[in-house]
CSV table of C-alpha atoms in Angstrom, one decimal:
chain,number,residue,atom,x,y,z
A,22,UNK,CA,22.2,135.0,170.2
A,23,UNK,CA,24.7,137.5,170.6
A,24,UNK,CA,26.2,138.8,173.8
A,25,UNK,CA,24.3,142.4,174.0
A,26,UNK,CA,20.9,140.3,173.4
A,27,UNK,CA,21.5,137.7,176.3
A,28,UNK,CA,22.4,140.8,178.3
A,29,UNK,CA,19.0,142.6,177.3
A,30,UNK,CA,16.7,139.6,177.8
A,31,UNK,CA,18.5,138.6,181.0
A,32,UNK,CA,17.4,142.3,182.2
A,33,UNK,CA,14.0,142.0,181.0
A,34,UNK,CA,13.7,138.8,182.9
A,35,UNK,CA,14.6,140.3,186.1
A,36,UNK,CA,12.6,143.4,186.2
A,37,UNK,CA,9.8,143.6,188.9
A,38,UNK,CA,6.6,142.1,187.2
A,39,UNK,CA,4.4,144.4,188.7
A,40,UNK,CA,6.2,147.2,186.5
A,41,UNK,CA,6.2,145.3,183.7
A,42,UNK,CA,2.1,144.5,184.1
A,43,UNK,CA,2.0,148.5,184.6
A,44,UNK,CA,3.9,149.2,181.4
A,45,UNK,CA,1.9,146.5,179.4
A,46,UNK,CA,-1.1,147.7,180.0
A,47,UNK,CA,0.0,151.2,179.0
A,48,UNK,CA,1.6,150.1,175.9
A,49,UNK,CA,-2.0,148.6,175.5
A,50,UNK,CA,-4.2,151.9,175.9
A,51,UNK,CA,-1.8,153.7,173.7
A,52,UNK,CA,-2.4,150.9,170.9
A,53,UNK,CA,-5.9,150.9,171.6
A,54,UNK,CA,-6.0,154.7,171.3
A,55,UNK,CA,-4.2,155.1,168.1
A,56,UNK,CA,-6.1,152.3,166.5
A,57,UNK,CA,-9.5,153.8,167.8
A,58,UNK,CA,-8.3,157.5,165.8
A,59,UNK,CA,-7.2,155.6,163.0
A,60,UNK,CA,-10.6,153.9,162.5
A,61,UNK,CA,-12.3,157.3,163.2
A,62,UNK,CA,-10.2,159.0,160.4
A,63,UNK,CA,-10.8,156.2,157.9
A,64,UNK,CA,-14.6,156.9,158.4
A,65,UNK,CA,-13.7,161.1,158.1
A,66,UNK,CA,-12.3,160.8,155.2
A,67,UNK,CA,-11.7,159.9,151.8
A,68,UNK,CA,-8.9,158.8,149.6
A,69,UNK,CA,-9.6,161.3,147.8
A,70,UNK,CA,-9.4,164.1,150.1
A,71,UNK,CA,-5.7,162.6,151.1
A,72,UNK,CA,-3.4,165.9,150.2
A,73,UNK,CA,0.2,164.4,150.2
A,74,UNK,CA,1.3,161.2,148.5
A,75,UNK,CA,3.3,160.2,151.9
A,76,UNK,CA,0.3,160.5,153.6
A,77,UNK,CA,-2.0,158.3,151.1
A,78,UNK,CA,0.4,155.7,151.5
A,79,UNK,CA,0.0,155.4,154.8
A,80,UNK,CA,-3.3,155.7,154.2
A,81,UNK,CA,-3.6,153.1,152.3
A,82,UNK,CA,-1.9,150.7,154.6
A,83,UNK,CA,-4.6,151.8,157.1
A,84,UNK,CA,-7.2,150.5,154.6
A,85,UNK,CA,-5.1,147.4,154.1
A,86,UNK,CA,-4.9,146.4,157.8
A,87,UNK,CA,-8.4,147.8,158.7
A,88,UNK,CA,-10.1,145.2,155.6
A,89,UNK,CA,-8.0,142.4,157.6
A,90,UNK,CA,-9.8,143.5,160.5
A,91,UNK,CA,-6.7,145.2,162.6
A,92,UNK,CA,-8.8,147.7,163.9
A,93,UNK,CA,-11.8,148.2,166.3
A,94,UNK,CA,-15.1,148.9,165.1
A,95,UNK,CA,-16.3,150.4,168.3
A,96,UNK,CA,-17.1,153.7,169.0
A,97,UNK,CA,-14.0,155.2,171.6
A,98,UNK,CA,-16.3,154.7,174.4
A,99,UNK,CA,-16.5,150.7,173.8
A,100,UNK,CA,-12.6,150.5,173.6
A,101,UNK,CA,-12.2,153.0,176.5
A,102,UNK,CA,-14.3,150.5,178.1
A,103,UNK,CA,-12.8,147.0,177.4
A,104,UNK,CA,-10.0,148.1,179.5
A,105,UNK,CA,-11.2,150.2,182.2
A,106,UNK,CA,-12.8,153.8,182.5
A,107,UNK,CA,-9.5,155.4,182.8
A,108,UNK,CA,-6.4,155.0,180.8
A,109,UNK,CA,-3.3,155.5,183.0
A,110,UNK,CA,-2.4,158.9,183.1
A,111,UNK,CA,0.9,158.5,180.7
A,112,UNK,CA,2.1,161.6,178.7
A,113,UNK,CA,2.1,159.3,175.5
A,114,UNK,CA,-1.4,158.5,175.6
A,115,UNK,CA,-2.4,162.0,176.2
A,116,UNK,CA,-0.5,163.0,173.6
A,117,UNK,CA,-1.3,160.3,170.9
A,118,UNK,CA,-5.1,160.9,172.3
A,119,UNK,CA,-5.0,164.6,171.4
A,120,UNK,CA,-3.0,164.4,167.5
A,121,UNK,CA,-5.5,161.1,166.9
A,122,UNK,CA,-8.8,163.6,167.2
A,123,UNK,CA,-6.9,165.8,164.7
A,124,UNK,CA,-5.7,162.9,162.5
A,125,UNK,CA,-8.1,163.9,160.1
A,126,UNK,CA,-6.9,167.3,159.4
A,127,UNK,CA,-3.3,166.0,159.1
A,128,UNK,CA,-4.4,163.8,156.2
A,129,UNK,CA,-6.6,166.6,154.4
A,130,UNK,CA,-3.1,168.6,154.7
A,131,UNK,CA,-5.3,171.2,156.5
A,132,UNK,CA,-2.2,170.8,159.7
A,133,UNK,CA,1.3,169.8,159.4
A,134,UNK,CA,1.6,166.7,162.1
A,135,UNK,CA,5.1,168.1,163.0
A,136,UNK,CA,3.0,171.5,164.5
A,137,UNK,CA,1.1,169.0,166.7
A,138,UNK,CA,4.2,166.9,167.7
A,139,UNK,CA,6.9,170.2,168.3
A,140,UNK,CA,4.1,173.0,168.4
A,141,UNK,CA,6.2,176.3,167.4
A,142,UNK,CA,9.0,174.3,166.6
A,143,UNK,CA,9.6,173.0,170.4
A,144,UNK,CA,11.0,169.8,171.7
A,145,UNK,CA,9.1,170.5,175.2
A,146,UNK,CA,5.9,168.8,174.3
A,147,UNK,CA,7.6,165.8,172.6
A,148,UNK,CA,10.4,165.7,175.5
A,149,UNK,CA,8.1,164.9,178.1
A,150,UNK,CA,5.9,162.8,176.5
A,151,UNK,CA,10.2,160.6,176.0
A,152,UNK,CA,10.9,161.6,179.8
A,153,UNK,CA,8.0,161.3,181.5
A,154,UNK,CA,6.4,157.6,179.6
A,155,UNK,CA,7.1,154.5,181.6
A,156,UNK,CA,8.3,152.5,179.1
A,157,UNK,CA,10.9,154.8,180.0
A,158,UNK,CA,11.8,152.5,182.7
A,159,UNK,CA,12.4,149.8,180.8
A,160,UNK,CA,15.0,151.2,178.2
A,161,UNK,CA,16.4,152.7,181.7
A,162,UNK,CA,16.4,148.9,183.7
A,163,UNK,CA,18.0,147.3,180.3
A,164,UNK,CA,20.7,149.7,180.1
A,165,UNK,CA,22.2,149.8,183.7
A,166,UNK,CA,21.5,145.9,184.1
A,167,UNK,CA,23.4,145.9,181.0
A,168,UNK,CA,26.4,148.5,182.2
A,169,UNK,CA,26.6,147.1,185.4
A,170,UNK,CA,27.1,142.9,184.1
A,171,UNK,CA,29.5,144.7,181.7
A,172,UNK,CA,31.6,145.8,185.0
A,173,UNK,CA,31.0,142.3,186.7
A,174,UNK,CA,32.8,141.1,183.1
A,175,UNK,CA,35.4,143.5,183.7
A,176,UNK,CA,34.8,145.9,180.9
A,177,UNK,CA,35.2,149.0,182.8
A,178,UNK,CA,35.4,151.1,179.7
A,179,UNK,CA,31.8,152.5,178.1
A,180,UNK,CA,30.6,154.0,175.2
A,181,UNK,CA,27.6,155.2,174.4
A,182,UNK,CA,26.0,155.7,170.8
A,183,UNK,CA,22.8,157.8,170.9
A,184,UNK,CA,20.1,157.3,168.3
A,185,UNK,CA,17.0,159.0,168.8
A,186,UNK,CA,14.3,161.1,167.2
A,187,UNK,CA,15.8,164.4,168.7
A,188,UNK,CA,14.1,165.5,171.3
A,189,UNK,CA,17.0,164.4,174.0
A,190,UNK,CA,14.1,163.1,176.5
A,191,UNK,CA,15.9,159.2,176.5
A,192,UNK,CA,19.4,160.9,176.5
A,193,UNK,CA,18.1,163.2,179.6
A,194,UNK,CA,16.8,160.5,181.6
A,195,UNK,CA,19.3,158.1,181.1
A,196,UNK,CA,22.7,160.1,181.5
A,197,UNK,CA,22.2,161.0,185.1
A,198,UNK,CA,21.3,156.9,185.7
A,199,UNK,CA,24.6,155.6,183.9
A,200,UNK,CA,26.7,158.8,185.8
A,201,UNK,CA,25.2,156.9,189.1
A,202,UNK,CA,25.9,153.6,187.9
A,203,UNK,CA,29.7,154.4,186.7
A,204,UNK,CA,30.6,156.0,190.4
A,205,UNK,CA,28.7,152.8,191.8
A,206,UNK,CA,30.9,150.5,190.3
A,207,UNK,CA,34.2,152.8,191.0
């Protein structure tokens, strides 16, 4: 194992388990809510009715997985159920709730998904859904558990590589944490 991954799973190991549980079950409801639009855009529509050759690949996979049983069967109201009447009021799910009822047009090529994900071009909607998620947390715990043994190691130098989708909403959250960390460990 290298270095960086001890660092990372020696972070993970020491975060708060009642954050983690929180997160988890988040992470659930968004898989459960993506898999429950999948399923109901399989049933929408046809391979044929597929317009973009990106697209039918993926819907194809979809097939794939759901013949290997990968997805529910219920109706949304039986998932919605398994796990509670509410899912926890995360800017993902809400998010992936609203583009999964609209999942159908997006294969038909009747909406371009990157309207629904940047509506008029806009990294707002995107940006909070990367600012305002809890897994959030976690990529924010790792990191400053990971600055700060760096420091114990005497490494007082950092850099930081950012790769992300674009929106800035990791980058935004994270910036003002390791600025706090660095005059911490001045």
């Amino acid at each position: 194992m290298k270095v960086t991954e001890l660092h990372v799973e020696s972070a993970i190991s020491s975060m708060a388990p009642g954050s983690l549980q929180e997160d988890a079950k988040a992470a659930e409801w968004l898989d459960r809510v993506c898999h429950h639009h999948i399923e109901a855009a399989l049933q929408a529509v046809g391979a044929e009715e597929v317009k973009y050759p990106h697209h039918r690949l993926l819907y194809e996979r979809w097939v794939t997985r759901k013949a290997e049983g990968f997805y529910a069967e219920e109706g949304c109201a039986a998932v919605f159920g398994q796990l509670g009447q509410q899912p926890p009021p995360t800017a993902g799910i809400a998010m992936a709730d609203a583009i999964g009822k609209r999942l159908p047009e997006v294969l038909r090529g009747e909406v371009d998904i990157l309207e629904l994900l940047f509506p008029r071009g806009g990294f707002e909607q995107a940006g909070i859904v990367y600012r305002a998620d809890p897994q959030q947390g976690i990529v924010a715990e790792v990191v400053l558990r990971i600055a700060d043994r760096h420091y114990e190691l005497g490494k007082h130098t950092y850099r930081v590589l950012e790769v992300g989708a674009g929106t800035g909403g990791t980058t935004a959250m994270l910036l003002p944490l390791l600025a706090e960390c660095f005059g911490r460990n001045r």
